[in-house]
Short mmCIF file of C-alpha atoms in Angstrom, two decimals:
data_model
loop_
_atom_site.label_atom_id
_atom_site.label_comp_id
_atom_site.label_asym_id
_atom_site.label_seq_id
_atom_site.Cartn_x
_atom_site.Cartn_y
_atom_site.Cartn_z
CA MET A 1 21.34 -40.39 192.70
CA LEU A 2 22.33 -42.64 189.80
CA SER A 3 24.32 -39.72 188.38
CA GLN A 4 26.93 -40.14 191.10
CA LEU A 5 28.91 -42.86 189.37
CA ASP A 6 31.68 -42.88 191.97
CA SER A 7 29.21 -43.87 194.72
CA TYR A 8 28.69 -47.10 192.78
CA GLU A 9 32.46 -47.60 192.23
CA VAL A 10 31.88 -46.92 188.55
CA ASP A 11 34.22 -44.76 186.51
CA ALA A 12 33.56 -43.05 183.17
CA GLU A 13 37.09 -43.87 181.98
CA ARG A 14 37.58 -47.37 183.38
CA GLY A 15 34.08 -48.72 183.98
CA PHE A 16 33.88 -51.16 186.86
CA LEU A 17 37.68 -51.33 187.26
CA PRO A 18 38.87 -49.73 190.51
CA ARG A 19 40.29 -46.26 190.86
CA PRO A 20 43.02 -45.98 191.99
CA ASP A 21 44.67 -49.03 190.40
CA PRO A 22 44.66 -52.23 192.46
CA LEU A 23 47.09 -52.43 195.34
CA GLU A 24 50.25 -54.34 194.40
CA ARG A 25 51.48 -55.36 197.90
CA LEU A 26 49.95 -55.97 201.28
CA PRO A 27 51.53 -54.61 204.49
CA LYS A 28 54.46 -56.60 205.91
CA GLU A 29 52.16 -58.15 208.50
CA PHE A 30 50.68 -60.24 205.68
CA ALA A 31 54.00 -61.23 204.10
CA ALA A 32 53.13 -64.94 204.32
CA TRP A 33 50.17 -64.39 202.00
CA GLU A 34 52.27 -62.28 199.65
CA GLU A 35 54.98 -64.90 199.48
CA ILE A 36 52.74 -67.87 198.69
CA GLY A 37 50.84 -65.79 196.11
CA ARG A 38 54.07 -64.79 194.41
CA GLU A 39 55.40 -68.37 194.47
CA LEU A 40 52.13 -70.06 193.53
CA PRO A 41 53.03 -70.81 189.87
CA LYS A 42 56.29 -72.50 190.97
CA LEU A 43 54.81 -74.33 193.94
CA MET A 44 51.97 -75.77 191.87
CA LEU A 45 54.51 -77.50 189.62
CA THR A 46 55.83 -79.49 192.59
CA GLY A 47 52.66 -81.52 192.68
CA ARG A 48 52.29 -80.95 196.42
CA ILE A 49 50.98 -77.41 196.70
CA ARG A 50 48.75 -78.31 199.66
CA SER A 51 51.68 -79.04 201.92
CA PHE A 52 52.90 -75.49 201.43
CA ILE A 53 49.46 -73.93 201.98
CA ARG A 54 48.92 -75.88 205.17
CA GLN A 55 52.03 -74.18 206.59
CA LEU A 56 50.39 -70.75 206.39
CA PRO A 57 49.97 -69.00 209.75
CA LEU A 58 46.47 -68.04 210.80
CA LEU A 59 46.43 -64.28 210.17
CA ASP A 60 43.67 -61.90 211.24
CA ALA A 61 42.06 -60.33 208.16
CA ALA A 62 40.40 -57.76 210.42
CA ARG A 63 43.77 -56.03 210.57
CA LEU A 64 43.58 -55.14 206.89
CA GLY A 65 43.39 -51.36 206.76
CA ASP A 66 40.97 -50.55 203.93
CA ASP A 67 39.12 -51.98 200.91
CA ARG A 68 42.19 -51.81 198.67
CA GLU A 69 44.01 -54.08 201.09
CA ARG A 70 40.97 -56.30 201.45
CA LYS A 71 40.61 -56.66 197.69
CA LYS A 72 44.28 -57.49 197.31
CA ALA A 73 44.02 -60.09 200.09
CA MET A 74 40.90 -61.51 198.45
CA VAL A 75 42.77 -61.99 195.17
CA ILE A 76 45.60 -63.90 196.84
CA LEU A 77 43.42 -66.01 199.14
CA SER A 78 41.04 -66.86 196.29
CA PHE A 79 43.85 -68.08 194.02
CA VAL A 80 45.43 -70.00 196.91
CA GLY A 81 42.06 -71.51 197.86
CA HIS A 82 41.40 -72.78 194.36
CA ALA A 83 45.01 -74.04 194.12
CA TYR A 84 44.36 -76.04 197.30
CA VAL A 85 41.20 -77.67 195.90
CA TRP A 86 42.28 -78.20 192.29
CA GLY A 87 46.09 -78.01 192.33
CA GLU A 88 46.91 -81.72 192.71
CA LYS A 89 45.79 -84.87 190.95
CA GLU A 90 43.13 -85.68 193.54
CA THR A 91 40.52 -83.12 194.49
CA VAL A 92 39.94 -82.33 198.16
CA THR A 93 36.82 -80.98 199.86
CA LEU A 94 38.15 -79.49 203.08
CA LEU A 95 40.06 -76.21 203.36
CA PRO A 96 42.42 -75.79 206.35
CA SER A 97 41.43 -73.12 208.87
CA SER A 98 44.56 -71.02 208.25
CA LEU A 99 43.19 -70.43 204.76
CA ALA A 100 39.44 -70.82 205.25
CA VAL A 101 39.01 -68.46 208.21
CA PRO A 102 40.70 -65.32 206.80
CA TRP A 103 39.23 -66.00 203.34
CA HIS A 104 35.77 -65.99 204.86
CA GLN A 105 36.61 -62.85 206.88
CA VAL A 106 37.73 -60.89 203.85
CA ALA A 107 34.85 -62.09 201.71
CA ARG A 108 32.31 -61.06 204.32
CA MET A 109 33.86 -57.58 204.53
CA LEU A 110 33.69 -57.23 200.72
CA GLY A 111 30.14 -58.61 200.51
CA ARG A 112 31.00 -61.60 198.33
CA PRO A 113 31.29 -65.38 198.85
CA PRO A 114 34.72 -66.87 199.73
CA VAL A 115 35.44 -68.30 196.30
CA LEU A 116 37.35 -67.04 193.25
CA SER A 117 34.90 -64.75 191.46
CA TYR A 118 35.26 -62.46 188.43
CA ALA A 119 36.02 -59.48 190.69
CA SER A 120 39.18 -61.11 192.07
CA TYR A 121 40.16 -62.83 188.83
CA VAL A 122 39.79 -59.76 186.62
CA LEU A 123 38.71 -56.45 188.21
CA ASP A 124 41.27 -56.35 191.03
CA ASN A 125 44.04 -58.40 189.42
CA TRP A 126 46.11 -56.13 187.17
CA ARG A 127 48.65 -53.33 187.10
CA ARG A 128 49.79 -50.91 184.43
CA VAL A 129 53.33 -51.25 183.11
CA ASP A 130 53.36 -47.47 182.50
CA SER A 131 51.11 -45.63 184.94
CA HIS A 132 50.92 -42.64 182.54
CA ASN A 133 49.30 -44.68 179.76
CA PRO A 134 45.79 -46.17 179.50
CA ILE A 135 44.45 -49.45 180.78
CA GLU A 136 44.73 -51.42 177.56
CA VAL A 137 46.35 -54.56 176.19
CA GLY A 138 50.04 -53.86 175.87
CA ASN A 139 50.16 -51.75 179.01
CA ILE A 140 48.71 -54.15 181.65
CA VAL A 141 49.92 -57.33 183.33
CA LEU A 142 48.40 -59.57 185.98
CA LEU A 143 49.20 -59.36 189.67
CA GLN A 144 48.35 -63.02 190.38
CA ASN A 145 48.41 -66.22 188.32
CA PHE A 146 47.94 -69.92 188.83
CA LEU A 147 50.49 -71.49 186.50
CA GLY A 148 51.34 -68.32 184.63
CA GLY A 149 52.34 -68.23 180.97
CA GLN A 150 51.13 -66.32 177.93
CA ASP A 151 47.78 -67.98 177.49
CA GLU A 152 46.58 -67.51 181.08
CA GLU A 153 47.87 -63.93 181.21
CA TRP A 154 46.37 -62.94 177.82
CA CYS A 155 42.96 -64.48 178.57
CA VAL A 156 42.47 -62.44 181.71
CA LEU A 157 44.03 -59.24 180.36
CA ILE A 158 41.59 -59.27 177.43
CA HIS A 159 38.81 -59.13 179.99
CA VAL A 160 40.48 -56.27 181.90
CA ALA A 161 40.76 -54.28 178.70
CA ILE A 162 37.07 -54.94 177.89
CA GLU A 163 36.08 -53.66 181.32
CA ALA A 164 38.01 -50.43 180.70
CA ALA A 165 36.43 -50.00 177.24
CA ALA A 166 32.97 -50.23 178.82
CA GLY A 167 33.45 -47.02 180.85
CA ALA A 168 32.06 -44.64 178.24
CA ALA A 169 28.96 -46.84 177.88
CA LEU A 170 28.25 -46.87 181.59
CA GLU A 171 28.36 -43.06 181.68
CA ALA A 172 26.07 -43.03 178.64
CA ILE A 173 23.58 -45.31 180.44
CA VAL A 174 23.08 -42.63 183.04
CA ALA A 175 22.84 -39.90 180.40
CA ALA A 176 20.27 -41.85 178.38
CA GLN A 177 17.95 -42.35 181.33
CA ARG A 178 18.29 -38.75 182.41
CA ALA A 179 17.42 -37.66 178.85
CA VAL A 180 14.36 -39.87 178.92
CA GLY A 181 13.19 -38.18 182.11
CA ASP A 182 13.86 -34.73 180.54
CA GLU A 183 12.05 -35.68 177.30
CA GLU A 184 15.12 -34.98 175.13
CA PRO A 185 15.09 -37.57 172.32
CA GLU A 186 18.20 -36.25 170.61
CA ARG A 187 20.20 -36.82 173.80
CA VAL A 188 18.70 -40.28 174.15
CA ALA A 189 19.83 -41.14 170.63
CA ASP A 190 23.31 -39.71 171.24
CA SER A 191 23.67 -41.76 174.40
CA LEU A 192 22.54 -44.93 172.66
CA ALA A 193 25.10 -44.24 169.91
CA THR A 194 27.79 -43.95 172.58
CA ILE A 195 26.74 -47.28 174.03
CA ALA A 196 26.86 -48.88 170.57
CA ARG A 197 30.38 -47.52 169.92
CA ALA A 198 31.60 -48.76 173.28
CA VAL A 199 30.18 -52.24 172.70
CA GLU A 200 31.85 -52.32 169.30
CA ALA A 201 35.18 -51.42 170.93
CA MET A 202 34.61 -54.17 173.48
CA ASN A 203 33.95 -56.72 170.75
CA LYS A 204 37.12 -55.74 168.87
CA ILE A 205 39.11 -56.43 172.01
CA LEU A 206 37.34 -59.77 172.55
CA LEU A 207 38.13 -60.77 168.96
CA ARG A 208 41.84 -60.56 169.85
CA MET A 209 41.56 -63.48 172.29
CA PRO A 210 43.01 -66.11 169.86
CA GLU A 211 46.15 -64.03 169.24
CA ARG A 212 47.87 -65.35 172.37
CA CYS A 213 45.41 -67.68 174.05
CA ASP A 214 45.25 -71.13 172.43
CA PRO A 215 42.03 -73.14 172.93
CA TYR A 216 43.86 -76.32 173.93
CA ILE A 217 46.09 -74.53 176.46
CA TYR A 218 43.12 -72.65 177.86
CA PHE A 219 41.05 -75.77 178.40
CA HIS A 220 43.80 -77.89 179.89
CA ARG A 221 46.02 -75.42 181.76
CA VAL A 222 43.93 -72.31 182.53
CA ARG A 223 40.34 -73.44 183.00
CA PRO A 224 40.85 -76.32 185.50
CA TYR A 225 41.62 -73.99 188.39
CA ILE A 226 38.69 -71.56 188.10
CA HIS A 227 35.89 -74.10 188.68
CA GLY A 228 33.89 -73.66 191.85
CA TRP A 229 32.03 -76.14 193.99
CA ALA A 230 28.41 -75.76 193.03
CA ASN A 231 26.96 -78.14 190.39
CA GLN A 232 30.50 -79.48 189.98
CA PRO A 233 30.51 -83.22 189.20
CA ASN A 234 33.83 -83.82 191.04
CA ILE A 235 32.60 -82.05 194.22
CA PRO A 236 28.89 -82.93 194.42
CA SER A 237 28.57 -82.07 198.13
CA GLY A 238 30.60 -78.84 198.19
CA VAL A 239 33.65 -77.80 200.24
CA VAL A 240 34.04 -77.53 204.03
CA TYR A 241 35.66 -74.36 205.40
CA GLU A 242 37.41 -75.58 208.50
CA GLY A 243 37.10 -73.28 211.51
CA VAL A 244 34.48 -70.95 210.01
CA GLU A 245 31.78 -70.66 212.66
CA ASP A 246 29.16 -69.28 210.26
CA TYR A 247 29.19 -72.54 208.32
CA ALA A 248 29.18 -74.87 211.37
CA GLY A 249 31.21 -77.52 209.55
CA GLU A 250 28.64 -77.80 206.76
CA PRO A 251 30.03 -77.98 203.16
CA GLN A 252 29.41 -74.90 201.07
CA LYS A 253 28.49 -74.75 197.37
CA PHE A 254 29.76 -71.66 195.56
CA ARG A 255 29.84 -71.02 191.80
CA GLY A 256 33.15 -70.81 190.00
CA GLU A 257 34.54 -67.75 188.24
CA THR A 258 32.62 -66.87 185.05
CA GLY A 259 32.11 -63.90 182.79
CA ALA A 260 28.43 -63.94 183.88
CA GLN A 261 29.70 -62.29 187.07
CA SER A 262 30.82 -59.22 185.16
CA SER A 263 28.43 -56.30 185.67
CA ILE A 264 28.73 -54.92 182.14
CA ILE A 265 26.22 -56.96 180.19
CA PRO A 266 23.59 -56.93 183.01
CA ALA A 267 23.91 -53.11 183.00
CA PHE A 268 23.34 -53.09 179.22
CA ASP A 269 20.37 -55.42 179.63
CA ALA A 270 18.94 -53.07 182.25
CA VAL A 271 19.21 -49.86 180.20
CA LEU A 272 18.03 -51.52 176.93
CA GLY A 273 15.15 -53.31 178.61
CA LEU A 274 16.44 -56.76 177.63
CA THR A 275 14.42 -59.34 179.51
CA HIS A 276 14.91 -63.08 179.85
CA ALA A 277 12.13 -65.62 180.19
CA GLU A 278 11.35 -66.92 183.66
CA ASP A 279 13.42 -70.06 183.70
CA MET A 280 16.62 -71.54 185.14
CA LEU A 281 18.74 -69.13 183.09
CA ARG A 282 17.10 -66.09 184.58
CA SER A 283 17.50 -67.51 188.08
CA TYR A 284 21.18 -68.19 187.36
CA LEU A 285 21.79 -64.63 186.11
CA ASN A 286 20.16 -63.24 189.28
CA GLU A 287 22.32 -65.54 191.39
CA MET A 288 25.46 -64.24 189.65
CA ARG A 289 24.81 -60.81 191.17
CA ASP A 290 25.69 -62.26 194.58
CA TYR A 291 29.25 -62.66 193.29
CA MET A 292 29.54 -59.05 192.09
CA PRO A 293 30.91 -56.26 194.30
CA PRO A 294 27.86 -54.89 196.16
CA ARG A 295 28.07 -51.39 194.72
CA HIS A 296 28.20 -52.73 191.16
CA ARG A 297 25.14 -54.81 191.94
CA ALA A 298 23.48 -51.64 193.28
CA PHE A 299 24.33 -49.80 190.05
CA ILE A 300 22.48 -52.42 187.98
CA GLU A 301 19.51 -52.26 190.33
CA ALA A 302 19.44 -48.44 190.10
CA VAL A 303 19.43 -48.62 186.30
CA GLU A 304 16.60 -51.10 186.41
CA ALA A 305 14.61 -48.74 188.65
CA ARG A 306 15.00 -45.71 186.41
CA PRO A 307 12.86 -44.66 183.39
CA SER A 308 12.77 -47.29 180.64
CA VAL A 309 14.77 -46.33 177.55
CA ARG A 310 13.16 -49.14 175.57
CA GLN A 311 9.62 -47.94 176.33
CA TYR A 312 10.62 -44.40 175.43
CA VAL A 313 11.95 -45.53 172.05
CA LEU A 314 8.85 -47.65 171.41
CA ARG A 315 6.66 -44.58 172.03
CA HIS A 316 8.66 -42.38 169.63
CA ARG A 317 9.85 -44.87 166.98
CA ARG A 318 7.44 -43.67 164.30
CA ALA A 319 8.03 -39.96 164.75
CA ARG A 320 11.78 -40.37 165.32
CA PRO A 321 13.16 -43.29 163.33
CA THR A 322 16.76 -42.18 164.09
CA LEU A 323 16.01 -42.91 167.75
CA ARG A 324 14.88 -46.40 166.88
CA ASP A 325 17.94 -46.92 164.71
CA ALA A 326 20.24 -45.84 167.52
CA TYR A 327 18.53 -48.28 169.89
CA ASN A 328 18.81 -51.12 167.38
CA ALA A 329 22.48 -50.36 166.82
CA ALA A 330 23.09 -50.83 170.55
CA ILE A 331 21.07 -54.08 170.51
CA ASP A 332 23.05 -55.31 167.49
CA GLY A 333 26.31 -54.51 169.27
CA VAL A 334 25.38 -56.50 172.34
CA CYS A 335 24.19 -59.34 170.08
CA ARG A 336 27.55 -59.42 168.25
CA PHE A 337 29.41 -59.48 171.58
CA ARG A 338 27.31 -62.38 172.77
CA SER A 339 27.80 -64.18 169.45
CA THR A 340 31.59 -63.86 169.77
CA HIS A 341 31.34 -65.21 173.32
CA LEU A 342 29.31 -68.16 172.04
CA GLU A 343 31.84 -68.91 169.31
CA TYR A 344 34.63 -68.99 171.91
CA ALA A 345 32.56 -71.26 174.14
CA HIS A 346 32.47 -73.75 171.23
CA SER A 347 36.13 -73.52 170.28
CA TYR A 348 37.74 -73.11 173.72
CA ILE A 349 35.54 -75.53 175.68
CA ASN A 350 32.91 -77.55 173.82
CA LYS A 351 35.22 -78.78 171.03
CA GLN A 352 37.99 -79.75 173.42
CA SER A 353 38.42 -83.28 174.74
CA ARG A 354 35.78 -84.42 177.19
CA GLY A 355 38.36 -84.36 179.93
CA ASP A 356 37.14 -85.67 183.28
CA ALA A 357 34.78 -84.75 186.09
CA ARG A 358 37.29 -82.16 187.29
CA ASN A 359 37.12 -80.20 184.06
CA PRO A 360 34.06 -81.23 182.00
CA ASN A 361 33.42 -79.62 178.63
CA SER A 362 29.63 -79.87 178.98
CA ILE A 363 29.18 -77.31 181.77
CA GLY A 364 30.72 -73.93 182.39
CA THR A 365 32.96 -72.94 185.28
CA GLY A 366 29.86 -71.45 186.84
CA GLY A 367 28.27 -74.91 186.87
CA THR A 368 25.72 -74.48 184.08
CA PRO A 369 25.10 -75.99 180.60
CA PHE A 370 26.74 -72.97 178.97
CA ILE A 371 25.99 -73.56 175.26
CA PRO A 372 22.20 -73.55 175.67
CA TYR A 373 22.44 -70.59 178.05
CA LEU A 374 24.71 -68.49 175.80
CA THR A 375 22.60 -69.34 172.76
CA LYS A 376 19.47 -68.26 174.60
CA HIS A 377 21.22 -65.02 175.67
CA ARG A 378 22.04 -64.14 172.10
CA ASN A 379 18.62 -65.07 170.68
CA GLU A 380 16.75 -63.13 173.35
CA THR A 381 18.92 -60.12 172.68
CA LYS A 382 18.24 -60.24 168.97
CA SER A 383 14.48 -60.51 169.60
CA HIS A 384 14.46 -57.05 171.22
CA ARG A 385 15.18 -55.13 168.02
CA ILE A 386 12.43 -52.62 167.33
CA ALA A 387 10.77 -52.65 163.93
#
């Protein structure tokens, strides 16, 4: 049943963030991973990070005890993997087996590709300073960085806080669809109002991005390391994972970390009946689900399979204008959030120097022409308002 949020690893208080909090340390058996993860910001400044990574012993990821340990390992190995590819002046396209094999092992157990995705960059990469206080900016720090510093830390923490703020909306999604099935329009309207309030809270957090994350610093010192190896001009053929039998020595093309891999907006699209035209954008959004934790993906699919809130509002909009207004308020909130995202795409990426093939300002870290895509997202959202 969709009502069992915990079965989808969804929480009414923290959304798609894990409960309990992410594991901070792996067992001693994996001390080599812990050490290089901890030292990564320092080692990257040497200009020869690959020589340190190649010294890693080949550890058996099958010995990780549970999903908390696997997620922690995935965070470390993903950062180390991207540091290996992007961390020196020249890009490389072959990962050593001591890194590639366990990274592939962990990724397969978690149901995601062996690449740095949003789940490892954001969802599983934080801790609370005070465990008795909420998951919010001012009480959270990152577990893993590339170079470190205020701008990198702040950028990711803003996303962590947004994920936590979405919790109430995800619970309301379930309530709204249940109310539709029970023919209770007042409850549908109340649930839509909760979604609108949550989206507004999310947008307020997103608007704080410029406080401590400078566009120039983001583009030149944060963004370069989160690119993947699909549709990436500097790695047109992909990356070889040495020693991984499943890939038989063939280069792999995986998308880089991107906010499109967050499950929040797809869940809102699902409950509000927001559809996208059949084109490359829609195919891309569907592909992004492969990078989500499987249970989060299943949550979105379950929402899509439940009674349509949009169709219910359309049927009752004349008799119950307050229901229509509540729906439109939720649509307007999602539209504002997407507009803010689009503004940041311009200032943090598009307006920055053209850079080089390693860090182009014309495509996103997911390997797509992000300005047309984000503009289309916003416009399609706006078009779903009900008159």
